[in-house]
Amino acid sequence: MGANQTFSIASIPADGVGKEVVAAGRRVLDALAGNSNGKFAFDWTEFPWGSEYYARTGQMMDPKGLEALKDFDAIYFGAVGWENVPDHVSLWGLRLNITQNFDQWANIRPVKFLPGVQSPLRKADNTELDWVVVRENSEGEYAGLGGRNLSGRGPGNEVALQTALFTEKGCERIMRFAFDLARTRTVKKVSSVTKSNAQQYGMVLWDEVFNRVALDYPDVQTESVLVDAMSAKFILKPEDLSVVVASNLNADILSDLGSALAGSLGLAASANLNPERRFPSMFEPVHGSAPDIAGQGISNPIGAIASAALMLDHFGLHAEARRVEAAIEAATGAGHLSRDVGGDATTEDVTEAIIKALTLAPAAV
């Protein structure tokens, strides 16, 4: 019997441990589909883009790659970066090439504290902590505007300009996204991250738009916090957080801090969303390609598998997404921990434990 619904997914493992964790996530999703009583299935198409592709072709992805990707239901991404390609070339040539051209303007990065994983944050031992960072993903400090000039003046005289872009449209749409998300959570609160005391143009516009948008959500608590103070708040008062909305750079840094507080970057999931669904959205773990452990079979697949759960939510399979998250918690709670979180389990061990927990749970009807 065929599946009632088949989702077409472009798989881009890319570099390093990205290949290992994407393979793990695909196994979990296929196991979930196989236990769905024919409710859904996944049709995978893998693309070989990344640093190895660059070594052969001089490009990070096929020049017609965006055209090839645009009709998929979603993109499942691994990690990008290797020693043969400068980091800014690999990032802009592949990942940012996709996120920018597909207007994946909303990036969400949940901060999850898992059972069995020891957090360096002492407060996590006896306080319920659960927040999500919402990142403006299309402009801000990563708009790619600027340039390098005046090198003809000789050594030591070159000038580089990196321009941060803030538009009313960009600020408003990410803030409304954050407020709408907050309305779905137990604690209905949005914390805006700013640096308008020093960045008197772009971030003052950010603040003004936040204050205006907040008027349309009287049921949601708000606060505006300078980014340096917010980094301290992540550590000292994380129980006050629910939804944190920030610009591209600030959210990138803060979400990594949140993941480290949860125990490891290897646990962190993310979704790059085009909420209007004009283009496919892309789901990826937060960690990098980790050349130091790539190929050893010891990378943590949880970030990639939790990203797969975010993809299930995007497809409207909310009960199935919760099953995957529950299976992750069951695996870590039972002590199936990879080396980055103090255990000795391999990538295969953790993946198998999650699949086993999935098969023990009842399938959604």
Tab-separated table of C-alpha atoms in Angstrom:
chain	number	residue	atom	x	y	z
A	1	MET	CA	0.000	0.000	0.000
A	2	GLY	CA	1.431	3.411	-0.950
A	3	ALA	CA	1.788	6.267	1.485
A	4	ASN	CA	-1.061	8.736	1.750
A	5	GLN	CA	1.432	11.578	1.450
A	6	THR	CA	5.021	11.539	0.175
A	7	PHE	CA	7.346	14.427	0.966
A	8	SER	CA	10.187	15.135	-1.450
A	9	ILE	CA	13.343	16.160	0.371
A	10	ALA	CA	16.645	17.375	-1.023
A	11	SER	CA	19.482	16.004	1.086
A	12	ILE	CA	22.728	18.014	1.140
A	13	PRO	CA	25.132	16.362	3.625
A	14	ALA	CA	27.991	18.621	2.410
A	15	ASP	CA	31.139	18.372	4.543
A	16	GLY	CA	32.696	16.510	7.447
A	17	VAL	CA	30.328	15.186	10.076
A	18	GLY	CA	27.435	16.604	8.066
A	19	LYS	CA	27.502	13.387	6.055
A	20	GLU	CA	27.250	11.242	9.182
A	21	VAL	CA	24.493	13.155	10.946
A	22	VAL	CA	22.328	13.605	7.848
A	23	ALA	CA	22.509	9.856	7.268
A	24	ALA	CA	21.432	9.328	10.895
A	25	GLY	CA	18.532	11.756	10.573
A	26	ARG	CA	17.348	10.124	7.379
A	27	ARG	CA	17.316	6.736	9.092
A	28	VAL	CA	15.186	8.106	11.923
A	29	LEU	CA	12.718	9.749	9.556
A	30	ASP	CA	12.441	6.619	7.416
A	31	ALA	CA	11.871	4.515	10.540
A	32	LEU	CA	9.151	6.932	11.608
A	33	ALA	CA	7.525	6.738	8.178
A	34	GLY	CA	7.773	2.958	8.179
A	35	ASN	CA	5.842	2.897	11.441
A	36	SER	CA	3.141	5.331	10.268
A	37	ASN	CA	0.719	2.745	8.869
A	38	GLY	CA	1.118	4.282	5.417
A	39	LYS	CA	0.289	7.806	6.564
A	40	PHE	CA	3.388	9.372	4.993
A	41	ALA	CA	6.733	8.618	3.363
A	42	PHE	CA	9.868	10.460	2.304
A	43	ASP	CA	11.367	10.599	-1.183
A	44	TRP	CA	15.051	11.539	-0.886
A	45	THR	CA	17.291	13.095	-3.510
A	46	GLU	CA	20.909	13.619	-2.465
A	47	PHE	CA	23.096	16.371	-3.890
A	48	PRO	CA	26.915	16.049	-3.705
A	49	TRP	CA	27.656	19.730	-3.149
A	50	GLY	CA	30.235	20.995	-0.681
A	51	SER	CA	33.992	21.305	-0.372
A	52	GLU	CA	34.757	18.090	-2.247
A	53	TYR	CA	32.579	19.344	-5.089
A	54	TYR	CA	34.496	22.633	-4.940
A	55	ALA	CA	37.821	20.806	-5.266
A	56	ARG	CA	36.549	19.224	-8.494
A	57	THR	CA	34.665	22.142	-10.007
A	58	GLY	CA	35.765	25.368	-8.325
A	59	GLN	CA	32.202	25.932	-7.097
A	60	MET	CA	30.391	24.929	-3.907
A	61	MET	CA	27.225	23.927	-5.750
A	62	ASP	CA	25.997	23.484	-9.297
A	63	PRO	CA	25.265	26.857	-10.950
A	64	LYS	CA	21.766	25.513	-11.667
A	65	GLY	CA	21.422	24.151	-8.139
A	66	LEU	CA	18.816	26.618	-6.952
A	67	GLU	CA	16.618	25.714	-9.893
A	68	ALA	CA	17.060	22.045	-9.004
A	69	LEU	CA	16.070	22.670	-5.368
A	70	LYS	CA	13.111	25.002	-5.737
A	71	ASP	CA	10.399	22.375	-6.184
A	72	PHE	CA	11.321	20.160	-3.213
A	73	ASP	CA	9.145	20.169	-0.116
A	74	ALA	CA	12.194	20.772	2.092
A	75	ILE	CA	15.992	20.712	2.217
A	76	TYR	CA	17.887	18.662	4.814
A	77	PHE	CA	21.375	20.087	5.269
A	78	GLY	CA	24.449	18.809	7.106
A	79	ALA	CA	27.383	21.158	7.615
A	80	VAL	CA	29.719	23.151	5.407
A	81	GLY	CA	33.413	23.945	5.609
A	82	TRP	CA	36.773	22.296	5.027
A	83	GLU	CA	40.426	23.288	4.972
A	84	ASN	CA	40.612	23.425	1.170
A	85	VAL	CA	38.052	26.266	0.962
A	86	PRO	CA	38.141	29.625	2.791
A	87	ASP	CA	35.247	29.737	5.243
A	88	HIS	CA	33.593	32.770	3.675
A	89	VAL	CA	33.717	31.087	0.260
A	90	SER	CA	32.206	27.816	1.488
A	91	LEU	CA	29.473	29.547	3.498
A	92	TRP	CA	28.401	32.057	0.855
A	93	GLY	CA	28.835	29.523	-1.928
A	94	LEU	CA	26.410	26.982	-0.485
A	95	ARG	CA	24.441	27.559	2.695
A	96	LEU	CA	23.934	31.311	2.435
A	97	ASN	CA	23.420	30.972	-1.303
A	98	ILE	CA	20.364	28.875	-0.489
A	99	THR	CA	19.022	30.823	2.488
A	100	GLN	CA	19.366	34.211	0.776
A	101	ASN	CA	17.965	33.240	-2.627
A	102	PHE	CA	15.089	31.251	-1.127
A	103	ASP	CA	14.278	34.106	1.282
A	104	GLN	CA	14.463	31.815	4.295
A	105	TRP	CA	14.106	34.831	6.528
A	106	ALA	CA	13.043	33.161	9.781
A	107	ASN	CA	15.590	31.010	11.558
A	108	ILE	CA	14.492	29.236	14.722
A	109	ARG	CA	16.887	27.641	17.169
A	110	PRO	CA	15.310	25.967	20.214
A	111	VAL	CA	17.387	25.656	23.375
A	112	LYS	CA	16.569	22.238	24.853
A	113	PHE	CA	17.888	20.765	28.092
A	114	LEU	CA	17.799	16.979	27.717
A	115	PRO	CA	17.580	14.370	30.491
A	116	GLY	CA	20.872	12.668	31.185
A	117	VAL	CA	22.913	15.527	29.682
A	118	GLN	CA	24.778	17.582	32.255
A	119	SER	CA	24.587	21.312	31.662
A	120	PRO	CA	27.442	23.592	32.756
A	121	LEU	CA	24.679	25.854	34.048
A	122	ARG	CA	24.009	24.970	37.688
A	123	LYS	CA	20.535	26.473	37.536
A	124	ALA	CA	19.549	23.807	34.985
A	125	ASP	CA	19.724	21.148	37.704
A	126	ASN	CA	16.570	22.328	39.437
A	127	THR	CA	14.895	24.868	37.134
A	128	GLU	CA	12.657	24.191	34.152
A	129	LEU	CA	14.398	25.898	31.227
A	130	ASP	CA	13.102	26.001	27.673
A	131	TRP	CA	13.464	28.871	25.255
A	132	VAL	CA	13.849	29.488	21.550
A	133	VAL	CA	15.978	31.996	19.678
A	134	VAL	CA	14.310	33.530	16.616
A	135	ARG	CA	16.924	34.876	14.228
A	136	GLU	CA	16.372	37.371	11.433
A	137	ASN	CA	17.944	35.352	8.649
A	138	SER	CA	17.924	37.530	5.540
A	139	GLU	CA	19.594	40.842	6.272
A	140	GLY	CA	21.181	42.543	9.293
A	141	GLU	CA	24.904	41.987	9.640
A	142	TYR	CA	24.919	39.089	7.143
A	143	ALA	CA	23.374	40.962	4.224
A	144	GLY	CA	26.649	40.683	2.298
A	145	LEU	CA	26.847	44.398	1.554
A	146	GLY	CA	30.194	46.160	1.448
A	147	GLY	CA	33.540	45.686	-0.195
A	148	ARG	CA	37.307	46.012	-0.057
A	149	ASN	CA	38.973	48.994	-1.688
A	150	LEU	CA	42.080	51.169	-1.913
A	151	SER	CA	44.521	48.251	-2.017
A	152	GLY	CA	46.385	50.223	-4.680
A	153	ARG	CA	47.637	52.567	-1.950
A	154	GLY	CA	49.962	49.791	-0.840
A	155	PRO	CA	50.316	47.440	2.136
A	156	GLY	CA	48.451	48.526	5.233
A	157	ASN	CA	46.171	50.966	3.421
A	158	GLU	CA	43.302	48.771	2.238
A	159	VAL	CA	39.819	49.566	3.521
A	160	ALA	CA	37.033	47.040	4.130
A	161	LEU	CA	33.403	48.031	4.608
A	162	GLN	CA	30.804	45.598	5.977
A	163	THR	CA	27.367	47.171	5.993
A	164	ALA	CA	24.548	45.905	8.191
A	165	LEU	CA	21.150	46.215	6.539
A	166	PHE	CA	17.990	46.848	8.561
A	167	THR	CA	14.684	47.393	6.768
A	168	GLU	CA	11.271	48.008	8.249
A	169	LYS	CA	9.936	45.020	6.330
A	170	GLY	CA	12.710	42.721	7.535
A	171	CYS	CA	12.373	43.800	11.149
A	172	GLU	CA	8.582	43.656	11.195
A	173	ARG	CA	8.178	40.240	9.642
A	174	ILE	CA	10.654	38.528	11.996
A	175	MET	CA	9.113	40.260	15.006
A	176	ARG	CA	5.579	39.236	14.059
A	177	PHE	CA	6.876	35.711	13.561
A	178	ALA	CA	8.342	35.805	17.092
A	179	PHE	CA	5.125	37.165	18.629
A	180	ASP	CA	3.012	34.566	16.836
A	181	LEU	CA	5.351	31.844	18.105
A	182	ALA	CA	5.149	33.219	21.654
A	183	ARG	CA	1.367	32.925	21.556
A	184	THR	CA	1.743	29.155	21.112
A	185	ARG	CA	3.957	28.734	24.176
A	186	THR	CA	3.150	28.354	27.860
A	187	VAL	CA	5.045	31.543	28.692
A	188	LYS	CA	3.888	34.215	26.255
A	189	LYS	CA	6.834	36.546	26.187
A	190	VAL	CA	9.140	38.032	23.544
A	191	SER	CA	12.558	39.411	24.441
A	192	SER	CA	14.050	41.691	21.808
A	193	VAL	CA	17.843	41.869	21.594
A	194	THR	CA	19.279	45.240	20.608
A	195	LYS	CA	22.408	47.383	20.662
A	196	SER	CA	20.750	50.679	19.868
A	197	ASN	CA	22.876	52.591	22.365
A	198	ALA	CA	25.880	52.139	20.048
A	199	GLN	CA	24.278	51.349	16.668
A	200	GLN	CA	22.163	54.457	16.374
A	201	TYR	CA	20.592	53.839	12.986
A	202	GLY	CA	19.854	50.187	12.231
A	203	MET	CA	19.160	49.067	15.775
A	204	VAL	CA	17.146	52.156	16.638
A	205	LEU	CA	14.913	51.236	13.697
A	206	TRP	CA	14.796	47.677	15.106
A	207	ASP	CA	13.644	49.035	18.488
A	208	GLU	CA	11.016	51.298	16.958
A	209	VAL	CA	9.528	48.486	14.881
A	210	PHE	CA	9.508	46.170	17.905
A	211	ASN	CA	7.607	48.709	19.996
A	212	ARG	CA	5.097	49.259	17.194
A	213	VAL	CA	4.520	45.557	16.531
A	214	ALA	CA	4.128	44.839	20.254
A	215	LEU	CA	1.011	47.004	20.324
A	216	ASP	CA	-0.754	44.381	18.207
A	217	TYR	CA	0.003	41.657	20.768
A	218	PRO	CA	-1.268	42.976	24.128
A	219	ASP	CA	-1.446	39.397	25.457
A	220	VAL	CA	2.318	38.886	25.065
A	221	GLN	CA	4.866	40.202	27.566
A	222	THR	CA	7.808	42.113	26.106
A	223	GLU	CA	11.233	43.352	27.031
A	224	SER	CA	14.107	44.956	25.126
A	225	VAL	CA	17.594	43.977	26.274
A	226	LEU	CA	21.032	45.058	25.068
A	227	VAL	CA	22.923	42.133	23.560
A	228	ASP	CA	25.699	42.208	26.154
A	229	ALA	CA	23.134	42.179	28.959
A	230	MET	CA	21.243	39.371	27.192
A	231	SER	CA	24.361	37.220	27.058
A	232	ALA	CA	24.580	37.602	30.829
A	233	LYS	CA	20.865	36.899	31.201
A	234	PHE	CA	21.242	33.605	29.318
A	235	ILE	CA	23.444	32.485	32.197
A	236	LEU	CA	22.076	34.320	35.227
A	237	LYS	CA	18.298	34.420	34.601
A	238	PRO	CA	17.452	31.975	31.790
A	239	GLU	CA	14.162	31.113	33.474
A	240	ASP	CA	12.909	34.539	32.341
A	241	LEU	CA	13.241	33.611	28.670
A	242	SER	CA	10.658	32.191	26.286
A	243	VAL	CA	11.105	33.645	22.768
A	244	VAL	CA	14.208	35.694	22.053
A	245	VAL	CA	14.210	37.638	18.782
A	246	ALA	CA	17.446	39.100	17.472
A	247	SER	CA	19.261	40.253	14.379
A	248	ASN	CA	21.276	37.877	12.222
A	249	LEU	CA	24.611	38.218	14.014
A	250	ASN	CA	23.316	38.659	17.551
A	251	ALA	CA	21.009	35.649	17.295
A	252	ASP	CA	23.762	33.535	15.744
A	253	ILE	CA	26.039	34.174	18.709
A	254	LEU	CA	23.366	33.926	21.402
A	255	SER	CA	21.913	30.693	20.042
A	256	ASP	CA	25.352	29.064	20.188
A	257	LEU	CA	25.646	30.233	23.789
A	258	GLY	CA	22.258	28.687	24.528
A	259	SER	CA	23.288	25.390	22.947
A	260	ALA	CA	26.514	25.338	24.941
A	261	LEU	CA	24.511	25.917	28.118
A	262	ALA	CA	22.300	22.957	27.188
A	263	GLY	CA	25.425	20.811	27.026
A	264	SER	CA	26.811	20.869	23.486
A	265	LEU	CA	26.451	22.421	20.062
A	266	GLY	CA	25.925	18.852	18.894
A	267	LEU	CA	22.435	18.920	20.461
A	268	ALA	CA	21.221	22.049	18.707
A	269	ALA	CA	18.645	22.055	15.933
A	270	SER	CA	17.626	24.819	13.566
A	271	ALA	CA	15.167	25.613	10.807
A	272	ASN	CA	15.625	28.176	8.037
A	273	LEU	CA	12.062	28.986	7.060
A	274	ASN	CA	10.384	30.688	4.162
A	275	PRO	CA	7.071	31.049	6.017
A	276	GLU	CA	5.164	32.048	2.880
A	277	ARG	CA	6.290	28.712	1.337
A	278	ARG	CA	7.261	30.340	-1.951
A	279	PHE	CA	10.476	28.315	-1.654
A	280	PRO	CA	11.467	25.183	0.287
A	281	SER	CA	12.684	25.666	3.834
A	282	MET	CA	15.963	24.162	5.036
A	283	PHE	CA	16.632	22.211	8.238
A	284	GLU	CA	20.098	21.709	9.689
A	285	PRO	CA	22.001	21.129	12.936
A	286	VAL	CA	23.778	24.168	14.337
A	287	HIS	CA	27.211	22.560	14.690
A	288	GLY	CA	29.880	22.811	11.997
A	289	SER	CA	31.654	20.215	9.914
A	290	ALA	CA	34.057	19.276	12.777
A	291	PRO	CA	37.088	18.143	10.731
A	292	ASP	CA	38.806	16.908	13.910
A	293	ILE	CA	36.296	14.055	14.368
A	294	ALA	CA	34.861	13.621	10.867
A	295	GLY	CA	34.841	10.046	9.642
A	296	GLN	CA	35.354	8.525	13.086
A	297	GLY	CA	31.702	7.686	13.707
A	298	ILE	CA	31.585	9.579	17.003
A	299	SER	CA	29.692	12.738	16.030
A	300	ASN	CA	26.493	13.598	17.886
A	301	PRO	CA	23.472	13.067	15.589
A	302	ILE	CA	20.932	14.652	17.960
A	303	GLY	CA	21.139	18.148	16.456
A	304	ALA	CA	20.380	16.742	13.008
A	305	ILE	CA	17.605	14.474	14.303
A	306	ALA	CA	16.013	17.314	16.283
A	307	SER	CA	16.196	19.417	13.105
A	308	ALA	CA	14.278	16.626	11.379
A	309	ALA	CA	11.588	17.061	14.048
A	310	LEU	CA	11.367	20.749	13.112
A	311	MET	CA	10.900	19.646	9.505
A	312	LEU	CA	8.035	17.389	10.577
A	313	ASP	CA	6.397	20.382	12.248
A	314	HIS	CA	6.806	22.311	8.993
A	315	PHE	CA	4.952	19.497	7.208
A	316	GLY	CA	2.122	19.658	9.742
A	317	LEU	CA	3.136	16.333	11.325
A	318	HIS	CA	3.132	17.747	14.835
A	319	ALA	CA	2.393	14.508	16.706
A	320	GLU	CA	5.222	12.793	14.832
A	321	ALA	CA	7.595	15.658	15.663
A	322	ARG	CA	6.779	15.242	19.349
A	323	ARG	CA	7.452	11.491	19.028
A	324	VAL	CA	10.920	12.163	17.653
A	325	GLU	CA	11.642	14.641	20.434
A	326	ALA	CA	10.376	12.149	23.033
A	327	ALA	CA	12.598	9.446	21.511
A	328	ILE	CA	15.619	11.744	21.798
A	329	GLU	CA	14.808	12.350	25.463
A	330	ALA	CA	14.325	8.639	26.070
A	331	ALA	CA	17.707	7.865	24.521
A	332	THR	CA	19.658	10.487	26.456
A	333	GLY	CA	17.752	9.724	29.643
A	334	ALA	CA	18.806	6.072	29.297
A	335	GLY	CA	22.459	7.099	29.055
A	336	HIS	CA	23.037	6.870	25.306
A	337	LEU	CA	25.373	9.847	25.168
A	338	SER	CA	28.034	10.739	22.626
A	339	ARG	CA	31.475	11.984	23.616
A	340	ASP	CA	30.682	15.684	23.376
A	341	VAL	CA	28.214	15.296	26.257
A	342	GLY	CA	30.366	13.046	28.409
A	343	GLY	CA	29.437	9.590	27.092
A	344	ASP	CA	31.125	7.036	24.885
A	345	ALA	CA	28.283	6.151	22.493
A	346	THR	CA	28.979	6.274	18.779
A	347	THR	CA	26.838	8.015	16.186
A	348	GLU	CA	25.374	4.614	15.373
A	349	ASP	CA	24.645	3.853	19.044
A	350	VAL	CA	22.724	7.071	19.600
A	351	THR	CA	20.815	6.735	16.340
A	352	GLU	CA	19.816	3.153	17.097
A	353	ALA	CA	18.679	4.114	20.598
A	354	ILE	CA	16.447	6.844	19.181
A	355	ILE	CA	14.992	4.514	16.539
A	356	LYS	CA	14.332	1.875	19.196
A	357	ALA	CA	12.538	4.432	21.347
A	358	LEU	CA	10.471	5.443	18.321
A	359	THR	CA	9.389	1.901	17.556
A	360	LEU	CA	8.335	1.356	21.164
A	361	ALA	CA	6.073	4.414	21.056
A	362	PRO	CA	2.621	4.054	19.494
A	363	ALA	CA	2.244	5.361	15.956
A	364	ALA	CA	0.134	8.449	15.478
A	365	VAL	CA	-3.262	7.831	13.946
